[in-house]
Amino acid sequence: MNALFTQQLTVLNAGLQSFADNITRAGGDAVALSWQPPAGGDREGGRVLASLLNHPQIEAANEQAMAQYLAAQPMLVDVMRAGEAIPALDKHKRILHAGPPIAWNDMCGPVQGAILGAILYEQWADTLEQAQALIEQGEVSFEPCHHYDAVAPMAGIISRSMPLWVVENTENSQRVFSNFNEGLGKVLRFGANGDGVIEHLQWMGTELAEAMKAMLAESGPIELKPIMAQALHMGDEVHNRNIAATGLLMKQLLPALLSTALPVEQIQRAIRFITANDHFFLNLSMAACKSMLKAAEGVPGSTMVTVMARNGVNFGIRLSGTGDTWFQAPANPVDGLFFPGYGVDDAAADLGDSAITETAGVGGFAMASSPAIVKFVGGTPADATQNSRSMQRVTIGSNPAFTLPALNFAPTAAGIDARKVLDSSVLPIINTGIAHKQAGVGQIGAGITTAPMSCFVDALSALARQISR
């Protein structure tokens, strides 16, 4: 013992960094471990976690869900009117919105503005006042896009006359849907609903949709995973940055589009719109990710997260093993960069279905491939790389289809395991746009946010009850 205290001490410190700092100042060496109590210190979460760790049924279920996710092959196969693709939209005045379920009176400004715009677009009303009256009379119903295997970004809305991308998983013939990306500026997905917005939607639903459908008839189905994989090697993370992916899509689009019998002027307008919209591929990226994750749904006992989505008020998740049940909590704030003239007080809470990209292992999970994204969302290239590394702590495995050059072509972390989120107290990272809280103002910034811990605690508690029956 006396000899021990005459030697240079090296201390392993688990807990507060300040303890290690004090040892260093006193002349010792300290190695600080990044450790937090499980479930962020939530007692119920810790108890549930203990009952589910190393559980044979869960391990087998997660292996199955992960294998089904990895095997999925999403292909762009068609363009359809929403009411045709989702017949429930033709039967009633029903509008689909991004995020988990929410009542009209609880919705944020951009979602309400987008819904009012969709009512005008559908010609169910002639004015915003009439549209509001329809809602108050109970004539219009609302459901999440995810309830119909669809996704939409930001205050994304799908109504019966809108065109949808149709993406099919060739492994099991399951189909998912996404709306078209409108571009930037005054657009419906930020709650804008003026005459120009409606006219643009009408052009997309007729002329652009016709061009895209004719293009696919010429080209045949388009594989989406290879486009995403190559884009990751070209500086995209296929959520907030889709410049490379849109360009790669254009390489396949243009020859087929030019081979159609459509009028030259119509083709030119379509090309001008797509080439001016760096986010054109985003909605296809989301649909591809939804397709891969849908393949993993419904595996009894699986703790794999298959949906993360936000409605501007709440954040919601679903697990493979708990089916269609949502687990919600207030959305966490977004830490990011604001456009000049805007700040935190102007922002809506986190918003949109686009977190399906992170759920599938890209977006924020693949930030190491997109160092330029930090100019948009904040931080440094080193932060982007660290974000990708940290997500390895909360996933079942990785996706060899998507590799990151900055990490020596390591595959992206994929298959969020709700147990690992609780065990590590590391929350899934999402890079996201920031919408103004008032309808129609538009995007006012971008940044980084995380999923709320309580969603994962509630989801695992529900799964534990199922398993114990």
Coordinates of C-alpha atoms in Angstrom, one line a residue:
M1 CA 0.0 0.0 0.0
N2 CA 2.8 2.4 0.8
A3 CA 4.4 1.7 -2.5
L4 CA 1.1 2.4 -4.3
F5 CA 1.0 6.0 -3.0
T6 CA 4.6 6.7 -4.1
Q7 CA 3.7 5.9 -7.8
Q8 CA 2.2 8.2 -10.4
L9 CA -1.6 7.5 -10.2
T10 CA -3.8 7.2 -13.2
V11 CA -7.5 7.4 -12.3
L12 CA -10.5 6.0 -14.2
N13 CA -13.2 8.6 -13.7
A14 CA -16.8 7.7 -14.4
G15 CA -19.2 10.5 -13.8
L16 CA -18.7 14.3 -13.6
Q17 CA -15.9 15.7 -15.8
S18 CA -15.0 18.1 -12.9
F19 CA -13.7 15.1 -10.8
A20 CA -11.2 14.3 -13.5
D21 CA -10.3 17.9 -13.9
N22 CA -9.4 18.2 -10.2
I23 CA -7.1 15.2 -10.4
T24 CA -5.4 16.6 -13.4
R25 CA -4.8 19.9 -11.7
A26 CA -3.3 18.1 -8.7
G27 CA -0.7 16.5 -11.0
G28 CA -2.4 13.1 -11.6
D29 CA -3.6 11.5 -14.7
A30 CA -7.3 10.9 -15.2
V31 CA -9.2 9.1 -17.9
A32 CA -12.7 10.4 -18.1
L33 CA -15.4 8.0 -19.3
S34 CA -18.5 9.4 -21.0
W35 CA -21.1 7.8 -18.8
Q36 CA -24.7 8.7 -17.8
P37 CA -27.2 6.8 -15.8
P38 CA -29.4 4.5 -18.0
A39 CA -32.5 6.2 -19.4
G40 CA -31.2 9.5 -18.4
G41 CA -31.8 8.6 -14.8
D42 CA -35.5 7.6 -15.3
R43 CA -36.2 4.9 -12.6
E44 CA -39.0 3.2 -14.6
G45 CA -36.8 3.2 -17.7
G46 CA -34.0 1.6 -15.9
R47 CA -36.2 -1.1 -14.4
V48 CA -37.8 -1.9 -17.8
L49 CA -34.4 -2.0 -19.4
A50 CA -33.0 -4.5 -16.9
S51 CA -35.9 -6.8 -17.8
L52 CA -35.2 -6.7 -21.5
L53 CA -31.4 -6.8 -21.8
N54 CA -30.0 -10.1 -23.2
H55 CA -33.6 -11.3 -23.7
P56 CA -33.5 -14.3 -26.1
Q57 CA -36.9 -13.5 -27.8
I58 CA -35.8 -9.9 -28.3
E59 CA -32.4 -10.8 -29.7
A60 CA -34.0 -13.2 -32.2
A61 CA -36.7 -10.7 -33.2
N62 CA -34.2 -7.9 -33.7
E63 CA -32.1 -10.1 -35.9
Q64 CA -35.1 -10.9 -38.0
A65 CA -36.3 -7.2 -38.2
M66 CA -32.8 -6.1 -39.1
A67 CA -32.4 -8.8 -41.8
Q68 CA -35.7 -7.7 -43.4
Y69 CA -34.7 -4.1 -43.4
L70 CA -31.3 -4.8 -45.0
A71 CA -32.9 -7.1 -47.7
A72 CA -35.4 -4.4 -48.8
Q73 CA -34.9 -3.1 -52.4
P74 CA -36.9 0.1 -52.9
M75 CA -37.7 0.9 -56.5
L76 CA -39.4 4.0 -57.9
V77 CA -42.1 2.3 -60.0
D78 CA -44.9 4.8 -60.7
V79 CA -46.6 8.2 -60.2
M80 CA -50.2 8.1 -59.1
R81 CA -52.9 10.5 -57.9
A82 CA -53.1 10.2 -54.1
G83 CA -56.7 9.1 -54.1
E84 CA -55.9 6.3 -56.5
A85 CA -52.9 5.1 -54.5
I86 CA -54.7 5.5 -51.1
P87 CA -58.4 4.9 -51.8
A88 CA -59.4 6.1 -48.3
L89 CA -58.6 9.7 -49.5
D90 CA -61.3 9.4 -52.2
K91 CA -64.0 8.2 -49.9
H92 CA -64.0 11.1 -47.5
K93 CA -62.6 14.6 -47.1
R94 CA -59.5 13.2 -45.4
I95 CA -56.1 14.9 -45.3
L96 CA -52.9 13.2 -44.2
H97 CA -50.3 15.2 -42.2
A98 CA -46.7 14.6 -41.2
G99 CA -45.9 13.3 -37.7
P100 CA -47.9 11.4 -35.1
P101 CA -51.6 11.9 -34.6
I102 CA -52.8 15.4 -33.5
A103 CA -56.1 17.3 -33.3
W104 CA -56.7 20.4 -35.3
N105 CA -56.8 22.7 -32.3
D106 CA -53.4 21.4 -31.1
M107 CA -51.6 21.8 -34.5
C108 CA -48.9 24.3 -35.0
G109 CA -49.3 27.2 -37.4
P110 CA -47.5 25.7 -40.5
V111 CA -49.5 22.5 -40.3
Q112 CA -52.8 24.3 -40.0
G113 CA -51.8 26.6 -42.9
A114 CA -50.9 23.7 -45.1
I115 CA -54.2 21.9 -44.4
L116 CA -56.2 25.1 -45.3
G117 CA -54.1 25.3 -48.5
A118 CA -54.9 21.7 -49.3
I119 CA -58.7 22.3 -48.9
L120 CA -58.4 25.2 -51.3
Y121 CA -56.4 23.0 -53.7
E122 CA -59.1 20.3 -53.6
Q123 CA -61.7 23.0 -54.2
W124 CA -63.7 22.0 -51.2
A125 CA -63.8 25.7 -50.3
D126 CA -63.2 28.9 -52.2
T127 CA -61.7 31.0 -49.3
L128 CA -59.6 30.4 -46.2
E129 CA -62.6 31.4 -44.1
Q130 CA -64.8 28.7 -45.8
A131 CA -62.0 26.2 -45.4
Q132 CA -61.8 27.0 -41.7
A133 CA -65.6 26.6 -41.3
L134 CA -65.4 23.2 -43.0
I135 CA -62.9 22.0 -40.4
E136 CA -64.9 23.5 -37.5
Q137 CA -68.0 21.7 -38.7
G138 CA -66.2 18.4 -38.7
E139 CA -66.3 17.9 -42.4
V140 CA -62.6 17.3 -42.8
S141 CA -60.7 14.5 -41.0
F142 CA -57.0 14.3 -40.4
E143 CA -54.6 11.3 -40.0
P144 CA -50.8 10.8 -40.1
C145 CA -49.2 10.0 -43.4
H146 CA -47.6 6.9 -41.7
H147 CA -51.1 5.4 -41.2
Y148 CA -51.2 4.9 -45.0
D149 CA -47.5 4.0 -45.6
A150 CA -46.8 7.5 -46.8
V151 CA -44.3 10.3 -45.7
A152 CA -44.2 14.0 -46.2
P153 CA -41.5 16.6 -45.1
M154 CA -42.0 19.5 -42.7
A155 CA -45.7 20.5 -42.5
G156 CA -46.2 17.9 -45.3
I157 CA -49.7 17.3 -46.4
I158 CA -51.2 14.8 -48.7
S159 CA -54.7 15.2 -50.2
R160 CA -56.5 13.2 -52.8
S161 CA -55.6 15.1 -55.9
M162 CA -51.9 15.4 -55.2
P163 CA -49.4 13.4 -57.2
L164 CA -47.4 10.7 -55.3
W165 CA -44.2 8.9 -55.9
V166 CA -44.9 5.1 -55.7
V167 CA -41.9 3.1 -54.3
E168 CA -42.1 -0.6 -54.2
N169 CA -39.9 -3.0 -52.3
T170 CA -39.2 -5.7 -54.8
E171 CA -38.4 -8.2 -52.0
N172 CA -42.1 -8.3 -50.9
S173 CA -44.1 -6.1 -53.3
Q174 CA -45.0 -3.7 -50.5
R175 CA -45.6 -0.1 -51.7
V176 CA -45.1 3.2 -49.9
F177 CA -45.7 6.7 -51.0
S178 CA -44.4 10.3 -50.8
N179 CA -45.6 13.6 -52.2
F180 CA -43.5 15.7 -54.6
N181 CA -41.0 18.3 -53.4
E182 CA -42.3 21.8 -54.2
G183 CA -38.9 23.5 -54.0
L184 CA -38.1 26.5 -51.7
G185 CA -39.8 29.7 -51.0
K186 CA -43.6 30.1 -50.3
V187 CA -44.7 26.5 -50.4
L188 CA -47.3 24.4 -48.8
R189 CA -44.9 22.3 -46.6
F190 CA -44.2 25.5 -44.7
G191 CA -47.9 26.4 -44.4
A192 CA -48.1 28.9 -47.3
N193 CA -51.5 28.8 -49.0
G194 CA -51.7 31.9 -51.3
D195 CA -52.9 31.9 -54.9
G196 CA -49.3 31.3 -56.2
V197 CA -48.9 28.2 -53.9
I198 CA -52.2 26.7 -55.2
E199 CA -51.3 27.4 -58.8
H200 CA -47.9 25.7 -58.3
L201 CA -49.6 22.7 -56.8
Q202 CA -52.0 22.5 -59.7
W203 CA -49.1 22.5 -62.2
M204 CA -47.3 19.8 -60.2
G205 CA -50.5 17.7 -60.0
T206 CA -51.1 17.9 -63.8
E207 CA -48.2 18.8 -66.1
L208 CA -45.3 17.7 -63.8
A209 CA -47.0 14.5 -62.7
E210 CA -47.8 13.6 -66.3
A211 CA -44.2 14.1 -67.3
M212 CA -42.8 12.0 -64.4
K213 CA -45.3 9.2 -65.1
A214 CA -44.4 9.2 -68.8
M215 CA -40.7 9.3 -67.9
L216 CA -41.1 6.1 -65.7
A217 CA -43.0 4.4 -68.5
E218 CA -39.9 5.0 -70.7
S219 CA -37.2 4.3 -68.1
G220 CA -38.8 1.4 -66.2
P221 CA -38.3 1.2 -62.4
I222 CA -35.5 3.1 -60.9
E223 CA -33.4 1.7 -58.0
L224 CA -33.1 4.2 -55.2
K225 CA -30.5 2.6 -52.8
P226 CA -27.7 2.8 -55.4
I227 CA -28.4 6.5 -55.9
M228 CA -28.4 7.1 -52.2
A229 CA -25.2 5.1 -51.7
Q230 CA -23.4 7.0 -54.4
A231 CA -24.7 10.4 -53.1
L232 CA -23.2 9.6 -49.7
H233 CA -19.8 9.4 -51.5
M234 CA -20.4 12.8 -53.2
G235 CA -21.1 14.9 -50.1
D236 CA -24.8 14.3 -49.4
E237 CA -26.4 12.7 -46.3
V238 CA -29.8 12.5 -48.2
H239 CA -31.8 14.4 -45.7
N240 CA -30.9 18.1 -45.6
R241 CA -28.4 17.8 -48.5
N242 CA -29.6 16.2 -51.7
I243 CA -27.6 18.0 -54.4
A244 CA -25.7 15.0 -55.6
A245 CA -28.7 12.6 -55.3
T246 CA -30.8 15.0 -57.3
G247 CA -28.1 15.2 -60.0
L248 CA -27.7 11.4 -60.1
L249 CA -31.5 11.0 -60.5
M250 CA -31.4 13.6 -63.3
K251 CA -28.9 11.4 -65.2
Q252 CA -31.6 8.7 -65.3
L253 CA -34.5 11.0 -65.7
L254 CA -33.4 13.1 -68.6
P255 CA -32.9 10.5 -71.3
A256 CA -36.2 8.8 -70.6
L257 CA -38.0 12.2 -70.3
L258 CA -36.6 13.3 -73.7
S259 CA -37.8 10.0 -75.2
T260 CA -41.4 10.7 -74.3
A261 CA -44.0 12.0 -76.8
L262 CA -44.8 15.0 -74.5
P263 CA -44.6 18.5 -75.9
V264 CA -41.1 20.1 -75.8
E265 CA -42.4 23.0 -73.8
Q266 CA -43.8 20.7 -71.1
I267 CA -40.5 18.8 -70.9
Q268 CA -38.5 22.0 -70.7
R269 CA -40.7 23.3 -67.8
A270 CA -40.2 20.0 -65.9
I271 CA -36.5 20.1 -66.4
R272 CA -36.2 23.7 -65.3
F273 CA -38.1 23.0 -62.1
I274 CA -36.1 19.9 -61.2
T275 CA -32.7 21.4 -61.9
A276 CA -33.5 24.5 -59.8
N277 CA -34.6 22.3 -56.9
D278 CA -31.7 20.8 -55.0
H279 CA -34.1 19.0 -52.7
F280 CA -36.0 17.3 -55.4
F281 CA -34.6 13.9 -54.4
L282 CA -35.5 14.4 -50.7
N283 CA -39.0 13.0 -51.0
L284 CA -37.7 9.9 -52.8
S285 CA -35.0 9.4 -50.2
M286 CA -37.8 9.5 -47.5
A287 CA -39.9 7.0 -49.4
A288 CA -36.9 4.7 -49.9
C289 CA -36.2 4.8 -46.2
K290 CA -39.9 4.2 -45.4
S291 CA -39.9 1.2 -47.7
M292 CA -36.8 -0.3 -46.0
L293 CA -38.3 0.2 -42.5
K294 CA -41.7 -1.0 -43.4
A295 CA -40.1 -4.3 -44.3
A296 CA -39.0 -4.5 -40.6
E297 CA -42.4 -3.8 -39.1
G298 CA -44.5 -6.2 -37.2
V299 CA -41.8 -8.6 -35.7
P300 CA -43.1 -9.6 -32.3
G301 CA -40.7 -8.7 -29.5
S302 CA -38.5 -6.5 -31.7
T303 CA -37.2 -3.3 -30.1
M304 CA -36.1 -1.9 -33.4
V305 CA -37.5 1.6 -34.1
T306 CA -39.4 1.7 -37.4
V307 CA -40.7 5.3 -37.3
M308 CA -39.6 8.6 -35.9
A309 CA -41.8 11.6 -36.9
R310 CA -42.7 15.1 -35.7
N311 CA -45.8 17.2 -36.1
G312 CA -44.5 20.6 -34.9
V313 CA -45.7 19.9 -31.3
N314 CA -44.9 16.3 -30.5
F315 CA -42.3 13.7 -31.4
G316 CA -43.5 10.2 -32.0
I317 CA -41.9 6.8 -32.5
R318 CA -43.0 3.3 -33.3
L319 CA -41.3 0.0 -32.6
S320 CA -41.4 -3.1 -34.8
G321 CA -42.7 -5.2 -31.9
T322 CA -45.5 -2.8 -30.9
G323 CA -47.2 -2.5 -34.3
D324 CA -49.1 0.7 -35.0
T325 CA -48.9 2.2 -31.5
W326 CA -47.4 5.6 -31.2
F327 CA -45.3 6.8 -28.3
Q328 CA -45.1 10.5 -28.0
A329 CA -43.5 13.3 -26.1
P330 CA -43.0 17.1 -26.6
A331 CA -40.5 17.6 -29.4
N332 CA -37.1 18.7 -28.3
P333 CA -35.8 22.1 -29.4
V334 CA -33.6 22.4 -32.5
D335 CA -30.0 23.7 -31.9
G336 CA -28.9 25.3 -35.1
L337 CA -28.3 28.3 -37.3
F338 CA -31.1 30.9 -38.1
F339 CA -31.4 33.0 -41.2
P340 CA -30.7 36.7 -40.6
G341 CA -33.6 38.4 -38.7
Y342 CA -34.9 35.2 -37.1
G343 CA -34.3 33.5 -33.8
V344 CA -35.5 30.8 -31.3
D345 CA -38.7 32.7 -30.5
D346 CA -39.7 32.6 -34.1
A347 CA -39.4 28.9 -34.6
A348 CA -42.0 26.1 -34.6
A349 CA -41.1 22.9 -32.8
D350 CA -39.4 20.1 -34.7
L351 CA -41.5 19.2 -37.7
G352 CA -42.0 16.6 -40.4
D353 CA -41.7 12.9 -41.5
S354 CA -38.2 13.4 -42.8
A355 CA -36.7 11.9 -39.6
I356 CA -37.5 8.6 -41.4
T357 CA -34.1 9.1 -43.0
E358 CA -32.3 9.0 -39.6
T359 CA -34.5 6.0 -38.6
A360 CA -33.1 4.2 -41.6
G361 CA -29.5 5.1 -40.8
V362 CA -28.8 8.1 -43.1
G363 CA -29.4 11.9 -42.6
G364 CA -28.0 12.8 -39.2
F365 CA -26.5 9.3 -38.9
A366 CA -24.5 9.8 -42.1
M367 CA -23.3 13.3 -41.4
A368 CA -19.7 12.2 -41.6
S369 CA -20.2 11.9 -45.4
S370 CA -21.4 15.5 -45.7
P371 CA -19.0 17.9 -43.9
A372 CA -20.4 20.8 -45.9
I373 CA -23.8 20.3 -44.1
V374 CA -22.4 22.0 -41.0
K375 CA -22.5 25.3 -42.8
F376 CA -26.2 24.8 -42.9
V377 CA -27.0 23.2 -39.5
G378 CA -24.1 24.4 -37.4
G379 CA -21.0 22.8 -35.8
T380 CA -17.8 21.7 -37.4
P381 CA -16.9 18.8 -39.8
A382 CA -15.4 17.1 -36.7
D383 CA -18.9 17.3 -35.0
A384 CA -20.5 15.7 -38.1
T385 CA -18.1 12.8 -37.9
Q386 CA -18.6 12.4 -34.2
N387 CA -22.4 12.4 -34.7
S388 CA -22.0 9.4 -37.0
R389 CA -19.7 7.6 -34.7
S390 CA -22.0 8.1 -31.6
M391 CA -25.0 6.6 -33.4
Q392 CA -23.1 3.3 -33.4
R393 CA -23.9 3.1 -29.7
V394 CA -27.7 2.9 -30.2
T395 CA -28.1 0.6 -33.2
I396 CA -28.5 -3.1 -33.8
G397 CA -25.9 -3.1 -36.5
S398 CA -25.0 -1.3 -39.7
N399 CA -26.0 -1.1 -43.3
P400 CA -23.2 -2.1 -45.8
A401 CA -25.2 -0.6 -48.7
F402 CA -24.4 2.9 -47.2
T403 CA -20.8 3.6 -46.5
L404 CA -19.0 6.8 -45.2
P405 CA -15.7 7.7 -46.9
A406 CA -14.6 9.9 -43.9
L407 CA -14.8 6.8 -41.7
N408 CA -12.7 4.7 -44.0
F409 CA -15.9 3.6 -45.8
A410 CA -17.4 2.1 -42.7
P411 CA -21.1 1.3 -43.1
T412 CA -23.7 3.6 -41.5
A413 CA -25.1 2.8 -38.1
A414 CA -28.6 1.4 -38.6
G415 CA -31.5 -0.2 -36.8
I416 CA -32.1 1.9 -33.8
D417 CA -32.5 -0.4 -30.7
A418 CA -34.7 1.3 -28.1
R419 CA -32.9 -0.7 -25.4
K420 CA -29.5 0.8 -26.4
V421 CA -30.9 4.3 -26.3
L422 CA -31.9 3.8 -22.7
D423 CA -28.8 1.9 -21.8
S424 CA -26.4 4.5 -23.2
S425 CA -28.6 7.6 -22.6
V426 CA -27.5 8.6 -26.2
L427 CA -30.4 10.0 -28.2
P428 CA -30.8 9.5 -31.9
I429 CA -29.5 12.6 -33.8
I430 CA -31.6 14.3 -36.4
N431 CA -30.5 17.2 -38.7
T432 CA -33.5 19.2 -39.7
G433 CA -34.9 22.4 -41.1
I434 CA -36.5 25.0 -38.8
A435 CA -39.9 26.4 -39.9
H436 CA -41.3 29.7 -38.7
K437 CA -44.1 29.1 -36.2
Q438 CA -46.5 31.2 -38.3
A439 CA -48.0 29.6 -41.4
G440 CA -46.4 30.6 -44.7
V441 CA -43.3 32.4 -43.5
G442 CA -41.2 29.5 -44.5
Q443 CA -37.9 28.0 -43.5
I444 CA -35.9 30.2 -41.1
G445 CA -32.9 28.0 -40.3
A446 CA -31.6 24.5 -39.8
G447 CA -29.9 22.6 -37.0
I448 CA -29.6 19.4 -35.0
T449 CA -32.1 17.9 -32.6
T450 CA -32.7 14.6 -30.8
A451 CA -35.6 12.3 -30.1
P452 CA -37.0 12.7 -26.5
M453 CA -36.0 9.9 -24.1
S454 CA -39.5 9.4 -22.7
C455 CA -40.7 8.1 -26.1
F456 CA -38.3 5.2 -25.8
V457 CA -39.1 4.6 -22.1
D458 CA -42.8 4.4 -22.9
A459 CA -42.2 2.1 -25.9
L460 CA -40.1 -0.4 -24.0
S461 CA -42.6 -0.4 -21.1
A462 CA -45.3 -1.3 -23.5
L463 CA -43.2 -4.0 -25.1
A464 CA -42.2 -5.4 -21.7
R465 CA -45.9 -5.8 -20.9
Q466 CA -46.5 -7.7 -24.1
I467 CA -43.6 -10.1 -23.5
S468 CA -44.6 -10.8 -19.9
R469 CA -48.1 -11.9 -20.8

